[in-house]
Amino acid sequence: MSAWRGGKASKPVRYWPVPAIPHRLPNDGEPGSFREDRGDRRHCGVDLHAPPGSIVVAVEGGTVVRIGIATSPDKVTYWNLTRSVAIESEAGRIWRYGELAAILVCEGDRVAGGQMIGTVGQVLDCGKVDAGSPPYIRDLCTRGAASMLHLELADRLPADGGDYLGGNWFGKEDRTFPFRDPGAFLKDSR
Ligand SMILES: [Zn+2]
């Protein structure tokens, strides 16, 4: 008999992006879940809560196609300055890692799955959150959950601004919402 080469060996390997925290995604409709309805906006990705400075690794390999600003106090007063890294996989999927503090890669770099690309940032400045802030923002500060990886999966990279701001989509979705649920891709991640 020849060596067995089926199934598992050919399955693409994906990496859980924040190795320090358990493999768990928010359930549908929960705070931080994909497409969560936030009243005036929809959440574009999933939030993985972790302490500031936690290591973030690439879910799969690819090329760094954009480094940008994820949140800024110039846009919303209770946001801290955090950054994002977008990596395009061989298959053309765009993974965007948002609300980061440090970024350890440059645009144009090739990265391997599991490679360290940055660290989790502190997205909310809870001292500036008040009674007029959205309820889900106040809740995050009350729960001490103001640092996280905001992870998006998309068919194409939306322009910052316009309908897209800080990981949320403000426009009518129709066919313009370019994001996908990353859940299936992360299900069997290492
Ligand atoms: Zn988010």
PDB file of C-alpha atoms and ligand atoms in Angstrom:
ATOM      1  CA  MET A   1       0.000   0.000   0.000  1.00  0.00           C
ATOM      2  CA  SER A   2       1.197   3.472  -0.766  1.00  0.00           C
ATOM      3  CA  ALA A   3       1.270   6.080   1.974  1.00  0.00           C
ATOM      4  CA  TRP A   4      -2.073   7.641   2.774  1.00  0.00           C
ATOM      5  CA  ARG A   5      -2.270  11.123   1.371  1.00  0.00           C
ATOM      6  CA  GLY A   6      -5.923  11.972   1.603  1.00  0.00           C
ATOM      7  CA  GLY A   7      -8.161  14.401   3.422  1.00  0.00           C
ATOM      8  CA  LYS A   8      -6.425  16.118   6.225  1.00  0.00           C
ATOM      9  CA  ALA A   9      -3.083  16.691   4.554  1.00  0.00           C
ATOM     10  CA  SER A  10      -4.647  18.733   1.755  1.00  0.00           C
ATOM     11  CA  LYS A  11      -6.885  20.779   4.002  1.00  0.00           C
ATOM     12  CA  PRO A  12      -5.696  24.383   4.222  1.00  0.00           C
ATOM     13  CA  VAL A  13      -4.218  25.272   7.571  1.00  0.00           C
ATOM     14  CA  ARG A  14      -5.594  28.368   9.265  1.00  0.00           C
ATOM     15  CA  TYR A  15      -4.457  29.977  12.465  1.00  0.00           C
ATOM     16  CA  TRP A  16      -6.528  31.403  15.282  1.00  0.00           C
ATOM     17  CA  PRO A  17      -5.507  35.070  15.166  1.00  0.00           C
ATOM     18  CA  VAL A  18      -5.069  35.750  18.907  1.00  0.00           C
ATOM     19  CA  PRO A  19      -3.265  32.712  20.308  1.00  0.00           C
ATOM     20  CA  ALA A  20      -3.543  33.929  23.922  1.00  0.00           C
ATOM     21  CA  ILE A  21      -7.342  33.643  24.028  1.00  0.00           C
ATOM     22  CA  PRO A  22      -9.697  30.663  23.623  1.00  0.00           C
ATOM     23  CA  HIS A  23     -11.051  29.725  20.193  1.00  0.00           C
ATOM     24  CA  ARG A  24     -14.473  31.260  20.503  1.00  0.00           C
ATOM     25  CA  LEU A  25     -16.448  33.645  18.296  1.00  0.00           C
ATOM     26  CA  PRO A  26     -19.453  35.684  19.439  1.00  0.00           C
ATOM     27  CA  ASN A  27     -22.731  33.932  18.615  1.00  0.00           C
ATOM     28  CA  ASP A  28     -25.018  35.524  16.021  1.00  0.00           C
ATOM     29  CA  GLY A  29     -26.592  38.685  17.399  1.00  0.00           C
ATOM     30  CA  GLU A  30     -24.258  38.889  20.398  1.00  0.00           C
ATOM     31  CA  PRO A  31     -22.131  42.020  20.847  1.00  0.00           C
ATOM     32  CA  GLY A  32     -19.159  41.824  18.515  1.00  0.00           C
ATOM     33  CA  SER A  33     -20.743  39.264  16.188  1.00  0.00           C
ATOM     34  CA  PHE A  34     -20.623  39.516  12.420  1.00  0.00           C
ATOM     35  CA  ARG A  35     -23.324  41.837  10.992  1.00  0.00           C
ATOM     36  CA  GLU A  36     -24.420  42.764  14.521  1.00  0.00           C
ATOM     37  CA  ASP A  37     -27.170  45.374  14.229  1.00  0.00           C
ATOM     38  CA  ARG A  38     -25.979  48.439  16.112  1.00  0.00           C
ATOM     39  CA  GLY A  39     -28.999  50.552  15.306  1.00  0.00           C
ATOM     40  CA  ASP A  40     -27.600  52.949  12.766  1.00  0.00           C
ATOM     41  CA  ARG A  41     -24.824  50.613  11.560  1.00  0.00           C
ATOM     42  CA  ARG A  42     -23.822  47.014  10.968  1.00  0.00           C
ATOM     43  CA  HIS A  43     -20.686  45.430  12.358  1.00  0.00           C
ATOM     44  CA  CYS A  44     -18.362  44.429   9.512  1.00  0.00           C
ATOM     45  CA  GLY A  45     -16.379  41.728  11.303  1.00  0.00           C
ATOM     46  CA  VAL A  46     -15.989  39.876  14.578  1.00  0.00           C
ATOM     47  CA  ASP A  47     -14.512  41.192  17.827  1.00  0.00           C
ATOM     48  CA  LEU A  48     -12.063  39.009  19.701  1.00  0.00           C
ATOM     49  CA  HIS A  49     -11.542  40.522  23.129  1.00  0.00           C
ATOM     50  CA  ALA A  50      -8.014  40.283  24.482  1.00  0.00           C
ATOM     51  CA  PRO A  51      -5.737  42.341  26.713  1.00  0.00           C
ATOM     52  CA  PRO A  52      -3.848  45.210  25.063  1.00  0.00           C
ATOM     53  CA  GLY A  53      -0.528  43.983  23.704  1.00  0.00           C
ATOM     54  CA  SER A  54      -1.737  40.443  22.947  1.00  0.00           C
ATOM     55  CA  ILE A  55       0.001  38.999  19.899  1.00  0.00           C
ATOM     56  CA  VAL A  56      -1.969  38.842  16.627  1.00  0.00           C
ATOM     57  CA  VAL A  57      -0.987  36.346  13.925  1.00  0.00           C
ATOM     58  CA  ALA A  58      -2.102  35.955  10.301  1.00  0.00           C
ATOM     59  CA  VAL A  59      -5.017  33.533   9.825  1.00  0.00           C
ATOM     60  CA  GLU A  60      -3.524  32.512   6.493  1.00  0.00           C
ATOM     61  CA  GLY A  61      -0.614  33.601   4.361  1.00  0.00           C
ATOM     62  CA  GLY A  62      -0.677  36.318   1.738  1.00  0.00           C
ATOM     63  CA  THR A  63       0.519  39.775   0.856  1.00  0.00           C
ATOM     64  CA  VAL A  64       0.088  42.907   2.944  1.00  0.00           C
ATOM     65  CA  VAL A  65      -1.991  45.153   0.702  1.00  0.00           C
ATOM     66  CA  ARG A  66      -2.801  48.027   3.020  1.00  0.00           C
ATOM     67  CA  ILE A  67      -1.855  49.456   6.380  1.00  0.00           C
ATOM     68  CA  GLY A  68      -4.189  52.131   7.624  1.00  0.00           C
ATOM     69  CA  ILE A  69      -5.958  53.822  10.501  1.00  0.00           C
ATOM     70  CA  ALA A  70      -8.716  51.734  12.101  1.00  0.00           C
ATOM     71  CA  THR A  71      -9.991  54.271  14.637  1.00  0.00           C
ATOM     72  CA  SER A  72      -8.975  57.795  15.491  1.00  0.00           C
ATOM     73  CA  PRO A  73     -10.113  60.446  17.985  1.00  0.00           C
ATOM     74  CA  ASP A  74     -10.227  62.786  14.986  1.00  0.00           C
ATOM     75  CA  LYS A  75     -13.312  60.850  13.837  1.00  0.00           C
ATOM     76  CA  VAL A  76     -15.000  59.862  17.114  1.00  0.00           C
ATOM     77  CA  THR A  77     -14.016  61.421  20.439  1.00  0.00           C
ATOM     78  CA  TYR A  78     -14.058  58.192  22.463  1.00  0.00           C
ATOM     79  CA  TRP A  79     -11.816  56.320  20.007  1.00  0.00           C
ATOM     80  CA  ASN A  80      -8.126  55.915  20.542  1.00  0.00           C
ATOM     81  CA  LEU A  81      -5.759  55.834  17.604  1.00  0.00           C
ATOM     82  CA  THR A  82      -5.515  52.231  16.370  1.00  0.00           C
ATOM     83  CA  ARG A  83      -4.331  50.759  13.105  1.00  0.00           C
ATOM     84  CA  SER A  84      -5.275  48.053  10.654  1.00  0.00           C
ATOM     85  CA  VAL A  85      -3.451  45.611   8.405  1.00  0.00           C
ATOM     86  CA  ALA A  86      -5.075  44.082   5.317  1.00  0.00           C
ATOM     87  CA  ILE A  87      -3.637  40.856   3.917  1.00  0.00           C
ATOM     88  CA  GLU A  88      -4.774  39.328   0.627  1.00  0.00           C
ATOM     89  CA  SER A  89      -4.615  35.533   0.525  1.00  0.00           C
ATOM     90  CA  GLU A  90      -3.569  33.497  -2.511  1.00  0.00           C
ATOM     91  CA  ALA A  91      -7.270  32.868  -3.147  1.00  0.00           C
ATOM     92  CA  GLY A  92      -8.011  36.603  -3.173  1.00  0.00           C
ATOM     93  CA  ARG A  93      -9.634  36.805   0.225  1.00  0.00           C
ATOM     94  CA  ILE A  94      -8.950  40.003   2.151  1.00  0.00           C
ATOM     95  CA  TRP A  95      -8.351  39.613   5.868  1.00  0.00           C
ATOM     96  CA  ARG A  96      -8.275  42.886   7.718  1.00  0.00           C
ATOM     97  CA  TYR A  97      -6.955  43.009  11.272  1.00  0.00           C
ATOM     98  CA  GLY A  98      -8.210  46.153  12.963  1.00  0.00           C
ATOM     99  CA  GLU A  99      -7.853  48.018  16.248  1.00  0.00           C
ATOM    100  CA  LEU A 100      -4.176  47.144  16.551  1.00  0.00           C
ATOM    101  CA  ALA A 101      -1.507  48.959  18.529  1.00  0.00           C
ATOM    102  CA  ALA A 102       1.860  47.866  17.093  1.00  0.00           C
ATOM    103  CA  ILE A 103       2.149  46.687  13.488  1.00  0.00           C
ATOM    104  CA  LEU A 104       5.068  44.427  12.605  1.00  0.00           C
ATOM    105  CA  VAL A 105       4.732  44.187   8.816  1.00  0.00           C
ATOM    106  CA  CYS A 106       4.939  46.620   5.893  1.00  0.00           C
ATOM    107  CA  GLU A 107       2.828  47.036   2.765  1.00  0.00           C
ATOM    108  CA  GLY A 108       4.080  44.625   0.116  1.00  0.00           C
ATOM    109  CA  ASP A 109       5.428  42.083   2.628  1.00  0.00           C
ATOM    110  CA  ARG A 110       4.628  38.419   2.111  1.00  0.00           C
ATOM    111  CA  VAL A 111       3.492  36.817   5.326  1.00  0.00           C
ATOM    112  CA  ALA A 112       2.988  33.197   6.295  1.00  0.00           C
ATOM    113  CA  GLY A 113      -0.054  31.848   8.115  1.00  0.00           C
ATOM    114  CA  GLY A 114       0.628  32.011  11.834  1.00  0.00           C
ATOM    115  CA  GLN A 115       3.192  34.786  11.456  1.00  0.00           C
ATOM    116  CA  MET A 116       3.028  37.549  14.074  1.00  0.00           C
ATOM    117  CA  ILE A 117       1.753  40.736  12.418  1.00  0.00           C
ATOM    118  CA  GLY A 118       0.882  43.059  15.303  1.00  0.00           C
ATOM    119  CA  THR A 119      -0.561  43.502  18.779  1.00  0.00           C
ATOM    120  CA  VAL A 120      -4.037  44.200  20.132  1.00  0.00           C
ATOM    121  CA  GLY A 121      -4.745  47.863  20.854  1.00  0.00           C
ATOM    122  CA  GLN A 122      -6.996  49.702  23.285  1.00  0.00           C
ATOM    123  CA  VAL A 123      -9.726  50.945  20.964  1.00  0.00           C
ATOM    124  CA  LEU A 124     -11.926  52.858  23.418  1.00  0.00           C
ATOM    125  CA  ASP A 125     -10.985  55.801  25.585  1.00  0.00           C
ATOM    126  CA  CYS A 126     -13.546  55.012  28.287  1.00  0.00           C
ATOM    127  CA  GLY A 127     -12.892  58.322  30.044  1.00  0.00           C
ATOM    128  CA  LYS A 128     -14.555  60.004  27.061  1.00  0.00           C
ATOM    129  CA  VAL A 129     -17.570  57.674  26.897  1.00  0.00           C
ATOM    130  CA  ASP A 130     -20.662  59.302  28.390  1.00  0.00           C
ATOM    131  CA  ALA A 131     -24.462  59.044  28.542  1.00  0.00           C
ATOM    132  CA  GLY A 132     -24.688  60.252  24.940  1.00  0.00           C
ATOM    133  CA  SER A 133     -22.456  57.442  23.606  1.00  0.00           C
ATOM    134  CA  PRO A 134     -24.068  54.417  21.898  1.00  0.00           C
ATOM    135  CA  PRO A 135     -25.284  51.770  24.391  1.00  0.00           C
ATOM    136  CA  TYR A 136     -22.980  49.054  23.025  1.00  0.00           C
ATOM    137  CA  ILE A 137     -19.984  51.349  23.537  1.00  0.00           C
ATOM    138  CA  ARG A 138     -21.011  52.141  27.124  1.00  0.00           C
ATOM    139  CA  ASP A 139     -21.503  48.430  27.754  1.00  0.00           C
ATOM    140  CA  LEU A 140     -17.970  47.596  26.565  1.00  0.00           C
ATOM    141  CA  CYS A 141     -16.483  50.104  28.990  1.00  0.00           C
ATOM    142  CA  THR A 142     -18.680  48.874  31.855  1.00  0.00           C
ATOM    143  CA  ARG A 143     -17.493  45.326  31.176  1.00  0.00           C
ATOM    144  CA  GLY A 144     -13.845  46.333  30.908  1.00  0.00           C
ATOM    145  CA  ALA A 145     -13.830  45.025  27.343  1.00  0.00           C
ATOM    146  CA  ALA A 146     -12.386  48.024  25.512  1.00  0.00           C
ATOM    147  CA  SER A 147      -9.499  46.223  23.813  1.00  0.00           C
ATOM    148  CA  MET A 148      -9.924  43.686  21.038  1.00  0.00           C
ATOM    149  CA  LEU A 149      -8.961  42.480  17.614  1.00  0.00           C
ATOM    150  CA  HIS A 150     -11.616  43.568  15.121  1.00  0.00           C
ATOM    151  CA  LEU A 151     -11.266  40.987  12.337  1.00  0.00           C
ATOM    152  CA  GLU A 152     -12.844  41.345   8.902  1.00  0.00           C
ATOM    153  CA  LEU A 153     -13.036  39.053   5.899  1.00  0.00           C
ATOM    154  CA  ALA A 154     -14.007  40.600   2.572  1.00  0.00           C
ATOM    155  CA  ASP A 155     -14.085  39.962  -1.143  1.00  0.00           C
ATOM    156  CA  ARG A 156     -12.596  43.367  -1.773  1.00  0.00           C
ATOM    157  CA  LEU A 157     -11.169  46.099   0.369  1.00  0.00           C
ATOM    158  CA  PRO A 158     -13.684  48.928   0.856  1.00  0.00           C
ATOM    159  CA  ALA A 159     -12.434  52.483   0.751  1.00  0.00           C
ATOM    160  CA  ASP A 160     -12.123  54.001   4.209  1.00  0.00           C
ATOM    161  CA  GLY A 161     -14.772  56.639   4.724  1.00  0.00           C
ATOM    162  CA  GLY A 162     -18.067  56.719   2.851  1.00  0.00           C
ATOM    163  CA  ASP A 163     -20.281  53.932   4.153  1.00  0.00           C
ATOM    164  CA  TYR A 164     -17.396  52.348   6.060  1.00  0.00           C
ATOM    165  CA  LEU A 165     -16.029  53.770   9.300  1.00  0.00           C
ATOM    166  CA  GLY A 166     -14.185  52.128  12.163  1.00  0.00           C
ATOM    167  CA  GLY A 167     -15.291  48.593  11.381  1.00  0.00           C
ATOM    168  CA  ASN A 168     -18.928  49.524  10.807  1.00  0.00           C
ATOM    169  CA  TRP A 169     -21.065  49.887   7.707  1.00  0.00           C
ATOM    170  CA  PHE A 170     -23.507  52.801   7.703  1.00  0.00           C
ATOM    171  CA  GLY A 171     -24.979  52.422   4.233  1.00  0.00           C
ATOM    172  CA  LYS A 172     -27.851  50.400   2.816  1.00  0.00           C
ATOM    173  CA  GLU A 173     -26.338  46.993   2.236  1.00  0.00           C
ATOM    174  CA  ASP A 174     -28.032  45.632  -0.898  1.00  0.00           C
ATOM    175  CA  ARG A 175     -25.115  44.167  -2.798  1.00  0.00           C
ATOM    176  CA  THR A 176     -22.589  46.696  -1.636  1.00  0.00           C
ATOM    177  CA  PHE A 177     -21.696  45.053   1.690  1.00  0.00           C
ATOM    178  CA  PRO A 178     -18.379  43.402   0.796  1.00  0.00           C
ATOM    179  CA  PHE A 179     -17.844  41.513   4.054  1.00  0.00           C
ATOM    180  CA  ARG A 180     -18.225  37.830   4.842  1.00  0.00           C
ATOM    181  CA  ASP A 181     -18.645  35.928   8.063  1.00  0.00           C
ATOM    182  CA  PRO A 182     -15.148  34.727   9.049  1.00  0.00           C
ATOM    183  CA  GLY A 183     -16.626  32.025  11.283  1.00  0.00           C
ATOM    184  CA  ALA A 184     -16.431  29.134   8.825  1.00  0.00           C
ATOM    185  CA  PHE A 185     -12.807  29.945   8.020  1.00  0.00           C
ATOM    186  CA  LEU A 186     -11.799  29.984  11.675  1.00  0.00           C
ATOM    187  CA  LYS A 187     -13.736  26.889  12.737  1.00  0.00           C
ATOM    188  CA  ASP A 188     -10.849  24.436  12.565  1.00  0.00           C
ATOM    189  CA  SER A 189      -8.042  26.922  13.037  1.00  0.00           C
ATOM    190  CA  ARG A 190      -4.946  26.001  15.000  1.00  0.00           C
TER     191      ARG A 190
HETATM  192 ZN    ZN B   1     -15.474  45.303  15.746  1.00  0.00          ZN
END
